[in-house]
Amino acid sequence: MNLVDRTAVRNREPDLGDYRQFFQAVLHRLRTGEKLFHYTWIVLLIKSFIFLGLVNNDGVHFNIIKAFQLMTNPLFVLIYISFEVALLSVSFLSRGKLHYWMLVFLNLLLSFVMVADLMNFRAFGSFFSVYALLQTSNLDNLAASIISMLRPVDVVFGIDIILLVLTGFWAAPEFKSALRSFPIFFMLLVLSTGVIFLNYLVIDVFPINSNFFLFKCSWSQNQTMSNLSPLGYHLFDAYEYFEESRPLSLSDEERGQIKAWFASKSENLPKNSFSGLFQGKNLIVLQVESLENFVIGKSENGQEITPNLNKLLANSFYFSNYYEQVWNGTSSDADLMTNTSVYPVRQGSTFFRFPGNTYNSLPKILQNHGYETLAIHPDKGGYWNWRPALTAIGFQNTIDESYFQIDEWIGLGISDGSYLRQVEEVIKKEKQPFYTFLVTLSSHAPFDLPAQYCSLDLNPDLNISRLGGYFQSIHYTDQQIGEFINKLDKDGLLENTVIALYGDHTGVHKFYDDEIRGLKNPESWWLEGYNQIPLIIYSKGMQGKEVKTTGGQIDLLPTLAYLMGIDQKEIESTAMGRNLLNTHKDYVVLSTGQLLGRGLSDQESKDAVQGLDIADKIIRSNYFKTYKDNDD
């Protein structure tokens, strides 16, 4: 064909038949020649169905009803398939064995993400996020804890891949004939994304039913996950990450909303006998790893699990309806709420995302009243980024793992025994009055305390279980706390020192509740402890009192401030919690947005839950530094 002929071919009007033949060829190949492609999206859809049945239950046991409720909605099934097809379409940009292995890889990738989500859900009640990639410094020594989050059901997500790989080696010659096809890639990508976009318009932009949504955050991550599919959820999470990485600028309306929220929570009650009860005394706040309330006062096989903590109750305020409120930052969120009375951000770890934020914090308040302030951790300063974050919060000094002689190691780091012995030497040298904040480490999951430290005599079945391991770990830490307090007493510090002690979050129920419920003939109290941690505020010589008011970790700062004689005006427009020793309100808002308690009006309940969103805006905009002075 000469140059003129080729030009004529290029310039001639396309025949409709050409397009018809093209599409017929594409559809024929999809019907007959891409069995592996169809297999992959179908098996991923089945895995998504199984995944939903797990995460909408307890993450371990499959609930077919909860999974079936969503999958019977053809609209959401179509969205699931569309997300999968959009991703798998890239396999048509390769040919031969590479085409085959790309489909295997994408199957493996999405299956791995689902298992990672399940593990994260079992541990923290939330799903793996882009924000977690910023927190890799937390993985030191955590291999055992991470592996302990796996369950036998997770094998379901990998069996098909193993069989596929084995089949692939056997049928390798057939895959060599797979051809690259940009038209198929383009058609599948356009159709699938088009379906998603049309549903976005119908469900989010011009909603027919306001009960449904796609690309919107819900207080329940399970709902967002269920609506978007595992793949769609993570794509949306990545979008949210980049959107929220920009500094948040508050409108005048939002600033007014924050100011009004703080004003609405004020009760303006007259002072009672607890006001200034500990004024001028030293303050030690001890955050105990994984300490749950259900073990306080309990015995197993005739042995008290926490004998030393039990003794403290005779001279303490014991808050028996106190709840954890940590979110993605787990223990670091407890650090945050205790010292700032502000909820953590709704996505990622506050200490990683906003380590330099300004707050009206407990260390700053006490420093203004003449106190020396010190924060002590037994781990590295980069763990959950606690050192720069607590420095920004207002602690004058911080001490991390590098300060201590690590002469005894348990689990993740220095043993509580060695740590607290060395901490006591630090405390007795502090200038008084002081505020010292410290945390323990040895009772961290997976609760496999070395045998030489296990001193409880438990029956064999219980002793080898996670619950038995938890009892042994908490009992060990209780012993070390008892010795620590006795040493403070011998050094003459206890007469003028208040100790506030609580759990950073729940432990064995948080991570291994399914294993507890699987034990034979369980004691009824083993099954208790939903999100409950103890709060004990101890002062030598005082008359003990149990406080049954429902509260949580954001309430500790205002409660301590009240006892330490701090004027309410110093915290009323910055502390999101309330003083549990002088309140008529009995409630707590969990990190999931669930409200527990009684006696609130509908509006008060709505305002209480809204606090989570208010806190998110406060932190993301660095409100107390950027806007607070102008809004007063």
XYZ file of C-alpha atoms in Angstrom:
632
model
C 0.000 0.000 0.000
C 1.454 3.353 -1.084
C 1.418 6.599 0.888
C -1.803 7.793 -0.775
C -3.587 4.542 0.056
C -2.519 4.644 3.735
C -3.656 8.274 4.036
C -7.029 7.385 2.583
C -7.477 4.574 5.114
C -6.657 6.916 8.010
C -8.969 9.671 6.780
C -12.018 7.641 5.758
C -15.174 7.902 7.901
C -15.425 5.035 10.382
C -18.088 2.489 9.670
C -20.567 1.742 12.464
C -19.848 -1.877 11.832
C -16.233 -1.353 12.845
C -17.311 -0.265 16.327
C -19.822 -3.093 16.552
C -17.166 -5.616 15.646
C -14.758 -4.061 18.122
C -17.185 -4.244 21.033
C -18.259 -7.725 20.058
C -14.619 -8.794 20.121
C -14.121 -7.176 23.542
C -17.215 -8.785 25.009
C -16.304 -12.152 23.503
C -12.909 -12.042 25.147
C -14.423 -11.092 28.492
C -16.934 -13.941 28.239
C -14.618 -16.683 27.137
C -10.976 -15.747 27.530
C -10.805 -14.081 30.936
C -11.951 -16.738 33.351
C -9.302 -15.666 35.879
C -10.537 -12.066 35.809
C -14.104 -13.176 36.521
C -12.906 -15.601 39.177
C -10.988 -12.822 40.924
C -13.788 -10.276 41.223
C -16.272 -12.958 42.261
C -14.023 -14.377 44.976
C -13.237 -10.859 46.256
C -16.969 -10.167 46.442
C -17.427 -13.343 48.494
C -14.566 -12.334 50.788
C -16.140 -8.910 51.239
C -19.379 -10.656 52.227
C -17.498 -12.740 54.811
C -15.611 -9.668 56.016
C -18.867 -7.765 56.624
C -20.303 -10.675 58.557
C -17.268 -10.579 60.839
C -16.791 -6.836 61.438
C -20.510 -6.246 61.942
C -20.333 -8.791 64.727
C -17.238 -9.201 66.926
C -14.538 -9.618 64.280
C -14.205 -13.324 65.037
C -17.569 -15.016 64.520
C -19.364 -14.766 61.206
C -22.913 -13.387 61.374
C -24.654 -14.223 58.116
C -27.708 -12.088 58.919
C -25.689 -8.882 59.380
C -23.742 -9.589 56.202
C -26.835 -10.565 54.243
C -28.696 -7.367 55.195
C -26.305 -5.315 53.080
C -25.616 -7.775 50.295
C -29.343 -8.109 49.533
C -29.319 -4.471 48.434
C -28.447 -4.691 44.693
C -27.270 -1.072 44.660
C -24.502 -1.668 47.171
C -23.562 -4.999 45.591
C -23.120 -3.129 42.303
C -20.898 -0.569 44.051
C -18.756 -3.346 45.536
C -18.327 -4.974 42.123
C -17.565 -1.622 40.493
C -14.726 -0.844 42.904
C -13.243 -4.298 42.334
C -13.542 -4.148 38.557
C -11.992 -0.671 38.446
C -8.921 -1.981 40.242
C -8.677 -5.299 38.412
C -8.978 -3.588 35.032
C -5.293 -2.616 35.223
C -4.433 -6.284 34.655
C -5.377 -5.785 30.977
C -2.399 -3.461 30.580
C -0.148 -6.511 30.780
C 0.008 -9.751 28.866
C 0.988 -13.368 29.269
C 2.154 -14.526 32.688
C 2.354 -10.949 33.930
C -1.383 -10.573 33.351
C -1.983 -13.687 35.453
C 0.367 -12.668 38.263
C -1.080 -9.169 38.415
C -4.528 -10.619 39.121
C -3.039 -12.885 41.788
C -1.210 -9.940 43.328
C -4.313 -7.735 43.425
C -6.284 -10.559 45.005
C -3.534 -11.015 47.579
C -3.330 -7.282 48.250
C -7.040 -6.823 48.919
C -7.170 -10.017 50.989
C -4.240 -8.787 53.091
C -5.966 -5.435 53.639
C -9.121 -7.197 54.840
C -7.136 -9.310 57.320
C -5.257 -6.205 58.520
C -8.614 -4.473 59.000
C -9.906 -7.423 60.996
C -6.838 -7.426 63.243
C -7.129 -3.693 63.803
C -10.859 -4.017 64.442
C -10.314 -6.702 67.063
C -7.692 -4.610 68.823
C -9.089 -1.087 68.568
C -12.619 -1.264 67.165
C -11.531 0.615 64.024
C -9.958 -0.190 60.658
C -6.454 0.197 59.315
C -5.841 3.703 57.994
C -3.337 5.733 56.000
C -2.590 7.483 59.290
C -1.209 4.213 60.675
C 1.575 4.381 58.076
C 2.872 7.464 59.921
C 3.155 5.480 63.133
C 5.670 2.791 62.182
C 7.894 3.765 65.128
C 5.293 2.071 67.336
C 6.034 -1.385 65.922
C 9.149 -1.969 68.028
C 8.740 -5.183 70.053
C 5.049 -5.462 69.143
C 5.284 -8.578 66.959
C 3.716 -10.845 69.595
C 0.852 -8.421 70.230
C 0.161 -8.037 66.506
C 0.239 -11.778 65.801
C -2.093 -12.396 68.739
C -4.804 -10.505 66.856
C -4.972 -13.255 64.202
C -7.817 -15.787 64.422
C -8.382 -19.138 62.651
C -11.153 -17.620 60.528
C -8.547 -15.425 58.783
C -7.382 -18.462 56.827
C -10.523 -18.072 54.700
C -8.996 -14.990 53.078
C -5.940 -16.875 51.809
C -7.041 -20.357 50.824
C -8.168 -19.380 47.329
C -4.870 -17.584 46.639
C -2.832 -20.645 47.590
C -4.953 -22.814 45.292
C -4.716 -20.199 42.549
C -0.921 -20.094 42.717
C -0.712 -23.880 42.584
C -3.126 -23.970 39.638
C -1.158 -21.209 37.950
C 2.020 -23.263 37.856
C 0.110 -26.196 36.434
C -1.693 -24.121 33.800
C 1.161 -21.719 33.040
C 1.274 -22.441 29.259
C -2.347 -21.330 28.865
C -1.662 -17.953 30.469
C 1.120 -17.202 28.032
C -1.521 -16.535 25.388
C -3.185 -13.711 27.375
C -2.976 -10.505 25.313
C -2.670 -6.894 26.389
C -5.830 -4.905 25.657
C -5.996 -1.194 26.334
C -9.601 -0.987 24.995
C -10.776 -3.545 27.571
C -8.927 -1.723 30.333
C -10.443 1.596 29.288
C -13.959 0.230 28.918
C -13.958 -1.514 32.297
C -12.457 1.495 34.063
C -14.949 3.951 32.539
C -17.973 1.729 33.175
C -17.076 0.897 36.767
C -16.118 4.433 37.792
C -19.186 5.707 35.969
C -21.424 3.423 38.032
C -19.752 4.653 41.243
C -20.147 8.285 40.212
C -23.811 7.877 39.273
C -24.536 6.237 42.608
C -22.658 9.042 44.368
C -24.991 11.537 42.674
C -28.105 9.537 43.551
C -27.110 8.697 47.142
C -24.991 11.652 48.330
C -25.681 14.668 46.107
C -29.371 14.230 45.242
C -30.426 11.685 47.865
C -33.620 9.756 47.371
C -33.299 8.247 50.856
C -31.404 10.232 53.506
C -30.683 7.049 55.460
C -28.084 5.986 52.874
C -24.739 7.571 52.073
C -21.529 6.677 50.274
C -18.659 9.149 50.494
C -19.413 10.501 53.938
C -17.851 9.730 57.311
C -20.103 8.104 59.874
C -19.407 7.973 63.605
C -19.502 4.244 63.036
C -16.648 3.219 60.770
C -18.511 -0.046 60.211
C -21.265 1.861 58.419
C -18.838 3.654 56.110
C -17.038 0.370 55.453
C -20.300 -1.458 54.738
C -21.497 1.203 52.309
C -18.277 1.556 50.329
C -16.781 -1.972 50.443
C -13.312 -2.702 51.889
C -11.603 -1.297 48.790
C -13.850 1.749 48.519
C -13.428 2.497 52.217
C -9.646 2.679 51.932
C -9.732 4.799 48.792
C -12.024 7.197 50.645
C -9.738 7.048 53.690
C -6.772 8.062 51.510
C -8.815 10.950 50.085
C -9.798 12.046 53.607
C -6.164 11.877 54.698
C -5.028 14.290 52.000
C -8.012 16.557 52.623
C -7.406 16.687 56.369
C -3.654 17.107 56.055
C -4.317 20.745 55.227
C -4.682 23.103 58.219
C -8.320 23.573 59.170
C -9.527 27.156 59.019
C -12.632 27.724 61.106
C -15.448 29.967 59.955
C -16.981 32.500 62.310
C -19.966 30.181 62.617
C -17.783 27.233 63.650
C -15.916 29.325 66.193
C -19.222 30.480 67.627
C -20.389 26.889 67.761
C -17.323 25.883 69.818
C -17.767 28.774 72.219
C -21.479 28.006 72.628
C -20.739 24.320 73.256
C -18.459 25.110 76.195
C -21.001 27.572 77.596
C -23.837 25.021 77.370
C -22.008 22.362 79.406
C -21.468 24.601 82.437
C -23.576 23.564 85.461
C -22.645 26.505 87.737
C -23.116 24.499 90.943
C -22.069 25.813 94.375
C -18.833 24.407 95.808
C -18.957 21.403 98.117
C -16.583 19.986 100.723
C -14.309 18.442 98.070
C -13.245 21.804 96.658
C -9.555 22.420 97.399
C -9.331 19.243 99.509
C -5.793 18.569 98.248
C -4.691 22.127 97.585
C -0.923 22.555 97.700
C -0.168 18.830 97.717
C 2.138 17.085 95.253
C 0.344 15.192 92.489
C 1.364 11.901 90.905
C -0.791 10.617 88.046
C -0.093 6.942 87.342
C -1.457 5.535 84.081
C -1.452 1.733 84.313
C -1.207 -0.304 81.129
C -4.426 -2.236 80.313
C -5.865 -1.982 83.832
C -9.555 -2.892 83.783
C -12.121 -2.249 86.470
C -13.507 -5.790 86.611
C -10.481 -7.104 88.559
C -10.714 -4.542 91.377
C -11.789 -6.265 94.583
C -11.956 -9.674 92.898
C -10.225 -12.927 93.825
C -9.390 -16.036 91.874
C -8.841 -19.347 93.639
C -8.853 -17.475 96.965
C -6.211 -14.952 95.882
C -6.809 -11.234 95.367
C -5.802 -10.175 91.874
C -5.065 -6.563 92.866
C -4.475 -6.660 96.650
C -2.503 -3.396 96.741
C -5.006 -1.420 94.710
C -7.762 -2.859 96.892
C -6.013 -1.523 100.005
C -5.858 1.947 98.491
C -9.647 2.130 98.297
C -9.912 2.666 102.069
C -8.210 6.048 101.570
C -9.365 6.972 98.082
C -12.074 8.317 95.885
C -12.921 5.228 93.842
C -14.772 5.981 90.609
C -16.410 2.661 89.788
C -18.260 3.775 86.619
C -15.296 5.267 84.783
C -14.789 4.514 81.077
C -11.993 4.547 78.534
C -12.466 7.008 75.667
C -9.330 6.345 73.628
C -9.525 6.146 69.838
C -6.892 5.528 67.139
C -4.082 6.770 69.408
C -4.863 4.186 72.142
C -2.530 4.829 75.116
C -1.391 8.191 73.748
C -5.034 9.283 73.662
C -5.182 8.560 77.390
C -2.125 10.808 77.866
C -3.910 13.490 75.860
C -7.298 13.389 77.577
C -5.873 13.152 81.085
C -3.737 16.230 80.614
C -5.983 18.358 78.356
C -9.603 17.189 78.825
C -10.015 17.208 75.031
C -11.174 14.226 72.951
C -8.689 12.918 70.345
C -9.115 13.526 66.610
C -11.461 11.232 64.711
C -8.851 9.996 62.230
C -5.369 8.808 63.157
C -3.334 9.513 66.272
C -3.512 13.047 67.664
C 0.079 12.838 68.918
C 1.327 11.969 65.429
C -0.862 14.337 63.455
C -0.771 17.356 65.761
C 2.152 16.956 68.206
C 2.781 20.698 68.523
C -0.742 21.798 69.415
C -1.458 24.239 72.233
C -3.834 23.384 75.096
C -4.838 24.765 78.468
C -3.383 21.682 80.097
C -3.041 20.310 83.608
C 0.770 20.807 83.671
C 0.381 24.419 82.513
C -2.326 25.152 85.077
C -0.332 23.642 87.931
C 2.871 25.345 86.778
C 1.019 28.654 87.062
C 0.369 27.696 90.684
C 4.043 27.067 91.439
C 4.378 23.381 90.519
C 7.318 21.655 88.827
C 6.036 19.308 86.109
C 7.563 16.104 84.773
C 6.327 13.359 82.398
C 7.938 9.894 82.521
C 7.534 6.983 80.103
C 9.358 3.628 80.185
C 9.542 3.555 76.366
C 11.236 5.597 73.661
C 10.221 9.211 73.222
C 9.101 8.474 69.663
C 6.678 5.747 70.724
C 3.283 7.196 69.786
C 5.326 10.424 69.485
C 4.583 11.049 73.163
C 7.687 13.079 74.059
C 7.284 16.005 71.634
C 3.514 15.957 72.178
C 3.700 16.073 75.990
C 6.375 18.760 75.779
C 4.053 20.875 73.634
C 1.190 20.149 76.029
C 3.221 21.869 78.711
C 5.457 19.543 80.716
C 8.643 21.319 81.748
C 10.654 18.094 81.682
C 10.302 14.617 80.194
C 12.142 11.339 80.788
C 12.073 8.366 78.423
C 13.620 4.893 78.199
C 17.141 6.286 77.648
C 17.273 7.591 81.232
C 16.812 4.198 82.890
C 19.203 1.358 83.559
C 17.409 -1.511 81.845
C 18.440 -4.275 84.201
C 15.197 -6.251 83.920
C 13.105 -6.697 80.778
C 9.496 -7.858 80.502
C 7.484 -7.852 77.286
C 7.934 -4.525 75.515
C 10.612 -3.017 77.721
C 11.927 -2.351 81.200
C 9.966 -4.211 83.872
C 7.523 -2.307 86.047
C 9.546 -3.388 89.074
C 12.824 -1.894 87.874
C 11.080 1.112 86.322
C 9.103 2.130 89.411
C 12.137 1.645 91.685
C 14.103 4.070 89.538
C 11.146 6.451 89.168
C 10.841 6.713 92.945
C 14.447 7.893 93.105
C 13.611 10.594 90.562
C 10.488 11.718 92.410
C 12.107 12.123 95.798
C 14.624 14.539 94.260
C 11.932 16.745 92.696
C 11.318 20.237 93.964
C 7.974 20.445 95.752
C 5.188 20.977 94.957
C 5.396 18.812 91.852
C 3.131 17.195 89.294
C 4.579 13.957 87.901
C 2.820 11.984 85.193
C 4.010 8.421 84.586
C 2.865 5.263 82.825
C 3.617 1.555 83.257
C 4.297 -1.049 80.568
C 4.608 -4.668 81.780
C 0.884 -5.490 81.709
C 0.685 -4.855 77.946
C -0.944 -7.406 75.627
C -0.503 -10.267 74.785
C -0.231 -10.896 78.577
C 2.437 -13.575 78.438
C 4.300 -12.720 81.650
C 7.433 -14.872 82.085
C 6.825 -17.790 84.452
C 9.241 -16.522 87.127
C 7.043 -13.462 87.684
C 3.722 -15.355 87.840
C 2.696 -15.689 91.471
C -1.026 -16.487 91.265
C -2.024 -20.129 91.657
C -4.621 -20.592 88.914
C -6.257 -23.760 87.645
C -4.397 -25.133 84.593
C -7.085 -24.308 81.985
C -7.361 -20.715 83.174
C -3.614 -20.290 83.567
C -2.878 -21.091 79.914
C -5.624 -18.769 78.639
C -5.345 -15.088 77.772
C -7.497 -14.279 80.792
C -5.177 -16.199 83.096
C -2.213 -14.418 81.531
C -3.977 -11.094 82.135
C -4.592 -11.943 85.800
C -0.906 -12.803 86.227
C 0.267 -9.633 84.458
C -2.011 -7.284 86.409
C -1.153 -9.032 89.673
C 2.545 -8.493 88.964
C 2.023 -4.797 88.186
C -0.143 -4.438 91.299
C 2.745 -5.798 93.382
C 5.162 -3.252 91.913
C 2.720 -0.381 92.484
C 2.367 -1.474 96.110
C 6.132 -1.444 96.600
C 6.380 1.929 94.836
C 3.812 3.514 97.156
C 5.415 1.940 100.233
C 8.764 3.431 99.206
C 7.182 6.869 98.775
C 5.771 6.475 102.276
C 9.142 5.501 103.781
C 10.743 8.522 102.135
C 8.146 10.790 103.724
C 6.551 11.833 100.429
C 3.165 10.216 100.901
C 2.002 12.588 103.636
C 1.848 15.475 101.184
C 1.185 13.658 97.892
C -1.971 12.684 96.038
C -1.867 9.713 93.647
C -4.407 9.454 90.834
C -4.304 5.982 89.281
C -6.282 4.603 86.331
C -6.048 2.308 83.309
C -5.017 3.745 79.955
C -7.629 1.487 78.327
C -9.146 -1.927 78.820
C -6.951 -4.926 78.120
C -8.078 -8.504 77.913
C -11.673 -7.546 77.048
C -10.466 -5.061 74.454
C -8.260 -7.510 72.589
C -9.413 -11.031 73.489
C -13.067 -10.848 74.510
C -13.912 -13.706 72.153
C -11.388 -15.963 73.887
C -12.817 -15.133 77.319
C -16.320 -16.054 76.152
C -14.956 -19.283 74.749
C -13.661 -20.499 78.135
C -15.432 -23.427 79.786
C -17.560 -22.627 82.847
C -16.582 -18.945 83.083
C -17.246 -16.969 86.242
C -19.895 -14.323 85.615
C -17.533 -11.478 86.559
C -15.011 -12.582 83.930
C -17.501 -11.451 81.284
C -17.927 -7.973 82.770
C -15.905 -4.869 82.030
C -17.308 -3.287 78.876
C -14.930 -0.343 78.313
C -14.592 0.198 82.073
C -11.338 1.162 83.764
C -10.871 2.134 87.409
C -10.047 5.637 88.596
C -8.586 5.791 92.091
C -7.538 9.103 93.662
C -5.581 8.247 96.804
C -4.473 10.444 99.696
C -3.015 8.923 102.838
C -5.348 9.243 105.807
C -8.491 10.320 103.959
C -11.792 8.488 104.372
C -12.488 6.317 101.332
C -15.523 6.992 99.171
C -16.943 5.182 96.150
C -18.182 7.595 93.480
C -20.748 5.948 91.216
C -21.189 8.891 88.853
C -20.612 7.786 85.259
C -17.639 9.490 83.633
C -14.593 9.050 81.440
C -11.020 10.091 80.822
C -11.787 13.666 79.764
C -13.309 14.181 83.233
C -10.077 13.587 85.158
C -8.557 17.053 84.614
C -11.564 19.031 85.906
C -11.975 16.594 88.810
C -8.322 16.884 89.846
C -8.350 20.652 89.323
C -11.307 20.899 91.708
C -9.529 18.844 94.369
C -6.310 20.844 93.921
C -8.123 24.138 94.509
C -8.010 25.435 90.921
C -10.655 28.034 90.165
C -13.293 26.740 87.754
C -12.837 29.870 85.623
C -9.344 28.676 84.649
C -10.720 25.658 82.784
C -14.410 26.228 82.022
C -13.855 27.283 78.394
C -11.148 24.727 77.592
C -11.946 21.479 79.473
C -14.453 19.280 77.662
C -15.002 17.067 80.693
C -16.784 17.809 83.941
C -15.953 17.587 87.624
C -17.211 14.171 88.727
C -17.270 15.266 92.384
C -19.707 18.102 91.763
C -22.111 17.350 88.935
C -25.773 16.491 88.421
C -25.070 14.780 85.100
C -24.435 11.057 84.899
C -23.069 10.089 81.469
C -20.081 9.330 79.304
C -19.536 9.498 75.543
C -17.443 6.622 74.231
C -15.047 7.093 71.320
C -17.534 5.348 69.024
C -20.107 8.072 69.702
C -22.159 5.838 71.998
C -23.692 7.666 74.964
C -23.945 5.798 78.264
C -25.682 7.140 81.336
C -29.034 8.520 82.351
C -31.006 11.650 83.092
C -30.010 13.742 80.060
C -32.563 15.497 77.898
C -32.568 14.858 74.158
C -30.753 18.152 73.568
C -28.184 17.445 76.288
C -27.535 14.017 74.787
C -27.080 15.548 71.347
C -24.703 18.195 72.722
C -22.696 15.583 74.615
C -22.088 13.471 71.501
C -21.383 16.601 69.466
C -18.352 17.098 71.691
C -16.459 14.548 69.570
C -16.882 16.720 66.479
C -16.103 19.895 68.459
C -12.856 18.365 69.708
C -11.890 17.329 66.179
C -12.249 20.933 65.003
C -10.409 22.260 68.067
C -7.383 20.060 67.435
C -7.273 20.282 63.643
C -7.443 24.095 63.767
C -5.192 24.401 66.852
C -8.066 26.447 68.240
C -6.582 27.304 71.633
C -3.595 28.933 69.947
C -5.171 30.336 66.773
C -8.606 31.528 67.853
C -9.228 31.236 71.594
C -7.960 34.664 72.704
C -9.918 36.424 69.947
C -13.120 34.574 70.848
C -13.073 35.504 74.534
